[in-house]
Coordinates of C-alpha atoms in Angstrom, one line a residue:
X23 CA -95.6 -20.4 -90.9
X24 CA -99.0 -20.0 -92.8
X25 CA -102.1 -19.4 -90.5
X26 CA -103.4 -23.2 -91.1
X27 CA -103.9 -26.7 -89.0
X28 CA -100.0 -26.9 -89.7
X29 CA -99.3 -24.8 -86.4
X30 CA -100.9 -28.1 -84.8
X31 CA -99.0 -31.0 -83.3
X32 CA -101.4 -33.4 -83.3
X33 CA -105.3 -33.5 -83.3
X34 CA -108.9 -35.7 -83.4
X35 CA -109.0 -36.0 -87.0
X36 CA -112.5 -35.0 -87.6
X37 CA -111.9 -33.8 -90.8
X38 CA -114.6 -30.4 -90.2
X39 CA -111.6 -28.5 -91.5
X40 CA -111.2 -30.2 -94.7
X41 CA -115.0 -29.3 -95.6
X42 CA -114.1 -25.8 -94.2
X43 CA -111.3 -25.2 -96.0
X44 CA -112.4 -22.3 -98.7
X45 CA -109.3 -23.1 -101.1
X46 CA -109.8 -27.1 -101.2
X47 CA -106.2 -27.7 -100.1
X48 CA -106.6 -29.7 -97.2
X49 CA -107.3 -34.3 -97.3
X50 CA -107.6 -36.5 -94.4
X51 CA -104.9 -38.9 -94.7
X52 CA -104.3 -42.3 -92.2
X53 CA -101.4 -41.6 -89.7
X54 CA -98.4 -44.3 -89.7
X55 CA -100.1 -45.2 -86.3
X56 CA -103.3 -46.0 -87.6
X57 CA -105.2 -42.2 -86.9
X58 CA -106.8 -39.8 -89.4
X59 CA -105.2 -36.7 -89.4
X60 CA -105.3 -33.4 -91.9
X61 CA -102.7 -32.9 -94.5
X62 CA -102.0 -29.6 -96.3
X63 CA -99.6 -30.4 -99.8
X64 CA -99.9 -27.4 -101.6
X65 CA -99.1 -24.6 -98.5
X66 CA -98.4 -22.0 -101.8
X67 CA -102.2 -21.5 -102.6
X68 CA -102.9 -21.0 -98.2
X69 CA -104.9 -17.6 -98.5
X70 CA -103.9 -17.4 -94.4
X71 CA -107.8 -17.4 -93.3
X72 CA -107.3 -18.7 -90.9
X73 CA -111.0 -20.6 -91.1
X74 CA -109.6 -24.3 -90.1
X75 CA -108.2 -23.3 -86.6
X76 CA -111.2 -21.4 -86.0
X77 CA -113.4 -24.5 -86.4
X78 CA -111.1 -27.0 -84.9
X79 CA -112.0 -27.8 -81.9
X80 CA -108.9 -29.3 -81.0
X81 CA -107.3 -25.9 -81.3
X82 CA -110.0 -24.9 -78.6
X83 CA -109.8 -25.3 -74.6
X84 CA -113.4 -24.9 -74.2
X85 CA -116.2 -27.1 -76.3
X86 CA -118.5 -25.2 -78.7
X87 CA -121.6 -24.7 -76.3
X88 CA -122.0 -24.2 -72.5
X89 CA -125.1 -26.6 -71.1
X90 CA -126.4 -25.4 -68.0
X91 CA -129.8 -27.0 -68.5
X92 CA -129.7 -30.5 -69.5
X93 CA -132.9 -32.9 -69.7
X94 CA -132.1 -36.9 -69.1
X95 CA -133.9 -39.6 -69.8
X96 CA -134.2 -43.5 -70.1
X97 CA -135.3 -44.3 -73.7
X98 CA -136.1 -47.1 -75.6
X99 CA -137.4 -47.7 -79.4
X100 CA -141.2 -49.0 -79.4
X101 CA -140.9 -51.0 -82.0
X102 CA -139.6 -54.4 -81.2
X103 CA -137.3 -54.9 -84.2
X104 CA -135.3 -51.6 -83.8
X105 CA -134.6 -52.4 -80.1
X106 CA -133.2 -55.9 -80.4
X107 CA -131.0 -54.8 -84.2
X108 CA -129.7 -51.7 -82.1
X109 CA -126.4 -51.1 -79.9
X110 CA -128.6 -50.4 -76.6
X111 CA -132.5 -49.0 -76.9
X112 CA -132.7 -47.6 -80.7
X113 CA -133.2 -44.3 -79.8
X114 CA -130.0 -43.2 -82.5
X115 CA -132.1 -45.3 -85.3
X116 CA -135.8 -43.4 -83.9
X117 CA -134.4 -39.9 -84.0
X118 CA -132.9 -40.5 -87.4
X119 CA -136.1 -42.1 -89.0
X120 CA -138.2 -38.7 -87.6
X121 CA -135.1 -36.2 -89.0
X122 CA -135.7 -38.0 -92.7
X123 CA -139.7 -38.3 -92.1
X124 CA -139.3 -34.3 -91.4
X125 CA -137.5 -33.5 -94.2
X126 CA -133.9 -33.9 -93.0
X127 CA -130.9 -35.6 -94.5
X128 CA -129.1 -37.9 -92.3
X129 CA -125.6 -38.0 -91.5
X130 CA -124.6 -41.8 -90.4
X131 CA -121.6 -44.1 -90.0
X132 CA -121.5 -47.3 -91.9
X133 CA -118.7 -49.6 -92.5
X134 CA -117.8 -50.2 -96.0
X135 CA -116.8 -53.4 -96.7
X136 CA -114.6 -52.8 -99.8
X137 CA -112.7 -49.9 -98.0
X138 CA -112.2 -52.1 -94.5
X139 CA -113.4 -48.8 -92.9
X140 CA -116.1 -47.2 -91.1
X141 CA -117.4 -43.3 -92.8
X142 CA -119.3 -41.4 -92.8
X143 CA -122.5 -41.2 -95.1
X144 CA -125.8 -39.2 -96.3
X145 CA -129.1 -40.9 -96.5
X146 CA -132.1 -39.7 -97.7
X147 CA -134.4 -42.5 -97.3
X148 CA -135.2 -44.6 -93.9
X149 CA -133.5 -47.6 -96.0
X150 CA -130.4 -46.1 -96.6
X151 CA -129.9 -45.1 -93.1
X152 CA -130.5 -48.6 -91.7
X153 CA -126.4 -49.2 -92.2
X154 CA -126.0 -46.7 -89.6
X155 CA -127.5 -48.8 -87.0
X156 CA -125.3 -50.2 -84.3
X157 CA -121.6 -49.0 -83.0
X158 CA -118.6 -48.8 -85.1
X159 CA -115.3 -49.3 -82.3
X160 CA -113.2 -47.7 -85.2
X161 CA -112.4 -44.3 -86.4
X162 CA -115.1 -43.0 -89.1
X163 CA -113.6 -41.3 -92.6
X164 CA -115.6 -37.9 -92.5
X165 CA -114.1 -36.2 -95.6
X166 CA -115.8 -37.6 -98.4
X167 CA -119.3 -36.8 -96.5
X168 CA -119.0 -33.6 -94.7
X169 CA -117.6 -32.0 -98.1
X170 CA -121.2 -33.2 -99.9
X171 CA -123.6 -31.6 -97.4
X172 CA -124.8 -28.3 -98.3
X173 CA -125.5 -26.1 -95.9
X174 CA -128.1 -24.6 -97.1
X175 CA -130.4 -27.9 -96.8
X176 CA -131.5 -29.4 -93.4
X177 CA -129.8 -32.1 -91.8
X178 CA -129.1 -34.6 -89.0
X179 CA -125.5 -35.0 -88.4
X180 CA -124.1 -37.7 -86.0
X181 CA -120.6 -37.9 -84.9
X182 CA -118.2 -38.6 -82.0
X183 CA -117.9 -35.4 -79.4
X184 CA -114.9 -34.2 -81.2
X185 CA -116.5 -34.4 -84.8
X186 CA -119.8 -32.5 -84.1
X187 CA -117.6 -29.4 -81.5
X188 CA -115.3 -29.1 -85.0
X189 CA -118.5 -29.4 -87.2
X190 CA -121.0 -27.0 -84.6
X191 CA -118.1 -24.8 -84.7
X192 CA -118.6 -24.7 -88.7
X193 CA -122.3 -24.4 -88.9
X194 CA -122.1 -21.5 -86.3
X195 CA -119.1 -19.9 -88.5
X196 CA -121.8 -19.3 -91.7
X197 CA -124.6 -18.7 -89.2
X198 CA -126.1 -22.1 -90.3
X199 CA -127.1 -23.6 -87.0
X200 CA -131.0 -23.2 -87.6
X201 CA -130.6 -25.8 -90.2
X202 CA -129.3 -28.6 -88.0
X203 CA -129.7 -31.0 -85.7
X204 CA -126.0 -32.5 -84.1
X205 CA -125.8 -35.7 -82.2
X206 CA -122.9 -37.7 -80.5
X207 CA -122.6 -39.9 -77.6
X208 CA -120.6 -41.1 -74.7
X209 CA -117.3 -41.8 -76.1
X210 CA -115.1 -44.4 -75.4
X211 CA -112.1 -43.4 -77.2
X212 CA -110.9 -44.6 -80.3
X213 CA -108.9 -46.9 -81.7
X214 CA -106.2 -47.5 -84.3
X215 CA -107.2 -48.5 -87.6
X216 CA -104.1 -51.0 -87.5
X217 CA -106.0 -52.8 -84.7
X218 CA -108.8 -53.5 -87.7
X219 CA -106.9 -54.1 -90.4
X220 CA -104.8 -56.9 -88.5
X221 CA -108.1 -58.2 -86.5
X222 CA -109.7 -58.1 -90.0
X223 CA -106.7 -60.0 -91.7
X224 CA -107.5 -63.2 -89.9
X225 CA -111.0 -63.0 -90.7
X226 CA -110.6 -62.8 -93.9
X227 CA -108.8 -66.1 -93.9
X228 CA -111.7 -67.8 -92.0
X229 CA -114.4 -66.8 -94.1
X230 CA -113.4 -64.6 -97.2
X231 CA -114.2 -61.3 -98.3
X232 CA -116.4 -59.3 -96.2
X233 CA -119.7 -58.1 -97.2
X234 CA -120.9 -57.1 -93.4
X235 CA -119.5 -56.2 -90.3
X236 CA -121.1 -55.4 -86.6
X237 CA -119.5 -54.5 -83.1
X238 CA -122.7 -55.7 -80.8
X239 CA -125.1 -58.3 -80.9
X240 CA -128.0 -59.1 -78.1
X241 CA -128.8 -62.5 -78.8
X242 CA -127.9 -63.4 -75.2
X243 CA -128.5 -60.2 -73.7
X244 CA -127.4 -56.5 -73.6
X245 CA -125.4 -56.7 -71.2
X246 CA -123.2 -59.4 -72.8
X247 CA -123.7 -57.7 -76.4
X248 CA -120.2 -56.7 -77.1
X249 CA -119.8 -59.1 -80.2
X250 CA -118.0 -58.5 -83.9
X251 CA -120.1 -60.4 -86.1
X252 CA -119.6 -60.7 -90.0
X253 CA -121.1 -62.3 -93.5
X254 CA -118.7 -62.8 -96.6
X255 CA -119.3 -62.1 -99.9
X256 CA -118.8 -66.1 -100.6
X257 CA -121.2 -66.9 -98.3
X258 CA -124.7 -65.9 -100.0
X259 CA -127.2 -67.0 -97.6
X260 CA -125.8 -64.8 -94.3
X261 CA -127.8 -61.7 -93.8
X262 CA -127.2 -57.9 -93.9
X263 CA -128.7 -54.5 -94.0
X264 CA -131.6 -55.5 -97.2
X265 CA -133.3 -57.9 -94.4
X266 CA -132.8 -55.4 -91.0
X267 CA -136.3 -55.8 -89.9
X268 CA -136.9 -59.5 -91.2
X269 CA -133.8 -61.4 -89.8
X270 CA -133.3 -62.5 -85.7
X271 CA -130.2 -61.6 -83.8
X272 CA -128.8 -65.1 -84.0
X273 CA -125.5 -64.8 -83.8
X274 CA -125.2 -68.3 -85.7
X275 CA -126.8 -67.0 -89.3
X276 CA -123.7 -64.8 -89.5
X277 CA -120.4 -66.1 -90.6
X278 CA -118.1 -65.2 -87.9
X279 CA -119.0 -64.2 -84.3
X280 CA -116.7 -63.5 -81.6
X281 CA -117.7 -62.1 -78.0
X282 CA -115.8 -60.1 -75.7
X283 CA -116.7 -61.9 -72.6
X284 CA -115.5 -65.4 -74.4
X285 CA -112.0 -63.7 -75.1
X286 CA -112.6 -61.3 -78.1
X287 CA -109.3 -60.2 -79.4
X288 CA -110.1 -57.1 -80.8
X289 CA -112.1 -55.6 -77.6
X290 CA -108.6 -57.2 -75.5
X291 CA -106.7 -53.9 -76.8
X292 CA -110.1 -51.8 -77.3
X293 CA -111.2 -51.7 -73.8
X294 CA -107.7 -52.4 -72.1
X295 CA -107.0 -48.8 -73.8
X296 CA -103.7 -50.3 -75.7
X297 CA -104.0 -48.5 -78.8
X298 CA -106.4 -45.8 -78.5
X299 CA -105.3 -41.8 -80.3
X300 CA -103.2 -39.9 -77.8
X301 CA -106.3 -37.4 -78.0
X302 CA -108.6 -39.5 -75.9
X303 CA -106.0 -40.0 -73.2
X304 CA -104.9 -36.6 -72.9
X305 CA -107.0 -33.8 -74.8
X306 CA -110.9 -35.2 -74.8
X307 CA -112.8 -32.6 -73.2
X308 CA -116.1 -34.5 -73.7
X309 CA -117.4 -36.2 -70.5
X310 CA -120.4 -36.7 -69.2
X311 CA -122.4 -33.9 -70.1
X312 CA -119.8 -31.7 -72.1
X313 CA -121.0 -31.6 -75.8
X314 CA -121.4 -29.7 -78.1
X315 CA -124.5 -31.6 -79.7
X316 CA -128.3 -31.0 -79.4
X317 CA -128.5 -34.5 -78.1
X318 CA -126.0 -37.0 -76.7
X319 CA -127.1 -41.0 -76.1
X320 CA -125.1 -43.8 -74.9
X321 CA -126.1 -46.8 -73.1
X322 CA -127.6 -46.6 -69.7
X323 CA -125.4 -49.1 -67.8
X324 CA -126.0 -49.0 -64.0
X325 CA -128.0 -50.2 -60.9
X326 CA -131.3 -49.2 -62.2
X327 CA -131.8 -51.3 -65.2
X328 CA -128.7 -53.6 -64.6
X329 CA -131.6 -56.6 -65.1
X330 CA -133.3 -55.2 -68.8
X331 CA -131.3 -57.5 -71.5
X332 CA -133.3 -55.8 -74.1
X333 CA -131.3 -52.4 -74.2
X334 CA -132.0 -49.1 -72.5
X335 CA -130.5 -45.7 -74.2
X336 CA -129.8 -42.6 -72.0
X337 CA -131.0 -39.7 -73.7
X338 CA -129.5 -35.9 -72.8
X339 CA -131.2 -32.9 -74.0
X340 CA -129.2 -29.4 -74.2
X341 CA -130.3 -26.9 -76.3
X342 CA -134.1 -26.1 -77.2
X343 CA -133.8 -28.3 -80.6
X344 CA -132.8 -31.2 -79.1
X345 CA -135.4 -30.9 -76.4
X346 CA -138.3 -30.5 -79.1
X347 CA -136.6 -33.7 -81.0
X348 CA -137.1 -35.8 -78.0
X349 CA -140.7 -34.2 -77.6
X350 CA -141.8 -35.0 -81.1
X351 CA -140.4 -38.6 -80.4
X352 CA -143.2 -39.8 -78.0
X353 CA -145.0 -41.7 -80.3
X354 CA -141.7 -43.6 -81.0
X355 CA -140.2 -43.8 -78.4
X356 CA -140.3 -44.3 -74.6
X357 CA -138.6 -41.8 -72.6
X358 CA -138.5 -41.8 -68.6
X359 CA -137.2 -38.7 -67.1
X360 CA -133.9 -40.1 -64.7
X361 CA -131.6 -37.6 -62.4
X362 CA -127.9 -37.4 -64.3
X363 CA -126.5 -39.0 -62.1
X364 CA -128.8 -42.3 -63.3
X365 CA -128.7 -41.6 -66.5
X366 CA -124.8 -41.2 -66.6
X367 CA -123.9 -43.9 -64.2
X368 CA -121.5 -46.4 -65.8
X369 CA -119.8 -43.7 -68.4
X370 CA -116.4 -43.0 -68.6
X371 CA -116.0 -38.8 -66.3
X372 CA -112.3 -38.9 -67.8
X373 CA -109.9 -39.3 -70.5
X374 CA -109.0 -42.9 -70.9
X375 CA -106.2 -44.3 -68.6
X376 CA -102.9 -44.8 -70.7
X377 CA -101.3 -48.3 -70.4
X378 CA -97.1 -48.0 -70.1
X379 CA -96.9 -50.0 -73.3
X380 CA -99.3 -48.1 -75.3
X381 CA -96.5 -47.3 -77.9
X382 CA -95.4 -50.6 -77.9
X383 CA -99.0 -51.9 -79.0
X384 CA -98.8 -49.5 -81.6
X385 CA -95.5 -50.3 -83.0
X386 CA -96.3 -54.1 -82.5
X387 CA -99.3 -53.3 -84.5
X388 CA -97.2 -52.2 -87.6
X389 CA -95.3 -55.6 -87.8
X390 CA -96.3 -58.6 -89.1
X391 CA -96.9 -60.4 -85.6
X392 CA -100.3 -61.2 -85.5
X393 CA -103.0 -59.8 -83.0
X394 CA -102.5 -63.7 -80.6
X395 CA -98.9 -62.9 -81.2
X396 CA -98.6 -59.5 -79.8
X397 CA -101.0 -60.4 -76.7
X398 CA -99.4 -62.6 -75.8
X399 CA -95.8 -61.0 -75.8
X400 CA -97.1 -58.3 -73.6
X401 CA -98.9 -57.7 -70.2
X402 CA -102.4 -57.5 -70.7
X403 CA -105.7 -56.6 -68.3
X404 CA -108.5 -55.5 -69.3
X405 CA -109.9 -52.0 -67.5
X406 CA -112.6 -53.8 -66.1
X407 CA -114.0 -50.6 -64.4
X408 CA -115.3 -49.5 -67.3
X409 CA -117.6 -52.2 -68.4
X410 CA -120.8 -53.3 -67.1
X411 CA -121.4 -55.5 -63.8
X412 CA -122.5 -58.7 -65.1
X413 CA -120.1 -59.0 -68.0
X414 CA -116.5 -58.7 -65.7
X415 CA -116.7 -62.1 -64.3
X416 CA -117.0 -64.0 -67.9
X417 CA -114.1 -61.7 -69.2
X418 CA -111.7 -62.5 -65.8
X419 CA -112.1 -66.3 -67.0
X420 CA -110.4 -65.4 -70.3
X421 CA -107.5 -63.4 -69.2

């Protein structure tokens, strides 16, 4: 067997490897269950390098960097618009406007409309990074993006955990780690793309082609912001990213809105776990304050500020870069120094439970039932432990 990511049963699908690959041969290709995964078709021209399982960090027991001083903070965007558009505080929008204002490139996710997928992305220009703004509950396409940076050229790369210990990895492999700045954040897990497509399937029939797509609104508050809300390519008046810091978060200018708490069926199976990669039950190493990043964020759910509806990011500093980042944010941003143990409160310290029927969501997801249909053939609870206080007693109504 060729030295390669072939001698690997299964992995994150970050897709480092494919931009590390020195002979081109290796794609990211979609999994029959709905995953990304790396595909070699031409094992003839493998020069045995043996450069993609030095980089994957799947293939590793350990992440990329050991943090034994970590600063944590509170954080929140300064400028009102930011704030209320973003998942939790706008601290992931604030550090990527100061990258591209200092002469960095930022690496984003944005969903694209056309491809029914989130991916990643390069923008140059404030504006082109607005589409980042905002979670995206699906698996990002990295190929396409990670092959165009040149590392050479400064950027700002965001990812989940598992993309930026494959991609540090990388950087540190051509002694390239001067010219970048890595951030992820607390990861949930992720889940199929089949649990898209069919969620996306439906929409379509209410309101078209879609032009725009969004995983959290805070209309009604952040605490209750886990919302999908989309505009359709018919429907010319609904707003997207060419009006972010002119259009209101009210959910009823969009198209289609659906909330979690009101019986969401798309956060049903995200957040009950029911079809999430096998990695993030059984192989994330990631928790807490494991990362190989120069800055993780997340929202700051907990006690402290379980009464601010306007969002409130946790901020964690590791290595000197990141540290400076947040330093040079101060005129951006607020940041309150908290103990971890504030500052982490509410996030998920271990790999996602796996439900019995996990395999049977997935396989249910491959047939033509629809998402109503396969809920209600099977046993379904929510993990309420993981959410935030306010928003479990609205969701036990639904179930």
């Amino acid at each position: 067997m060729k030295n390669n990511i072939t001698k690997l049963n299964n992995c994150y699908g970050c897709g480092v490897c494919v931009k590390a690959c020195p002979t081109k041969i290796i794609s990211l290709k979609e999994t029959s269950d709905g995953f990304y995964t790396p595909i070699i078709n031409e094992q003839d021209k493998c020069i045995d390098c043996g450069l993609c399982l030095r980089i994957c960090a799947f293939n590793h027991d350990t992440v990329a960097q050991d943090n034994t001083s970590t600063d944590s903070y509170a954080a929140w965007s300064n400028t009102p618009t930011v704030r209320e558009h973003c998942s939790s505080g706008g601290i992931g929008f604030e550090i990527g406007r100061w990258a591209i204002d200092n002469g960095y490139k930022a690496v984003g996710v944005r969903y694209n409309p056309l491809k029914n997928r989130a991916e990643h992305y390069i923008a140059s220009t404030v504006e082109d990074f607005m589409p980042s703004v905002g979670s995206k509950y699906i698996p990002s396409y990295t190929a396409e993006a990670f092959d165009e940076i040149n590392l050479k050229e400064k950027y700002l790369v965001t990812g989940t955990p598992c993309q930026i210990d494959s991609f540090r990895r990388l950087i540190r492999q051509h002694k390239k780690e001067d010219n970048f700045i890595l951030l992820d954040f607390f990861c949930h897990g992720v889940p199929s793309l089949l649990l898209w497509d069919k969620y996306t399937s439906v929409l379509k029939e209410k309101i078209g082609n879609i032009s725009y797509a969004s995983w959290r609104n805070k209309s009604i508050g952040w605490h209750d912001s886990y919302a999908i809300n989309a505009d359709s390519i018919e429907n010319k008046s609904t707003p997207g990213w060419k009006v972010f810091y002119d259009l209101t978060t009210n959910e009823k200018r969009h198209a289609y809105h659906s909330r979690m708490s009101e019986g969401d069926l798309f956060y049903s199976f995200f957040f009950g776990h029911y079809c999430l990669n096998m990695c993030c039950h059984k192989s994330c190493k990631y928790k807490l304050e494991s990362s190989a990043a120069d800055i993780r964020i997340g929202d700051l759910w907990g006690n402290k500020y379980k009464n601010n509806e306007a969002g409130v990011s946790v901020v964690l500093a590791f290595t000197p870069r990141g540290k400076q980042v947040l330093s040079d944010l101060q005129n951006l941003c607020t940041l309150v120094s908290e103990p971890l143990e504030v500052s982490t409160e509410g996030q998920m310290k271990h790999c996602a439970p796996m439900p019995a029927i996990r395999d049977k969501v997935i396989g249910q997801l491959r047939s033509q039932k629809s998402l109503k249909e396969i809920k209600s053939g099977l046993i379904f609870r929510y993990n309420l432990r993981f959410l935030p206080g306010r928003i479990i007693n609205k969701i036990k109504r639904t179930l």
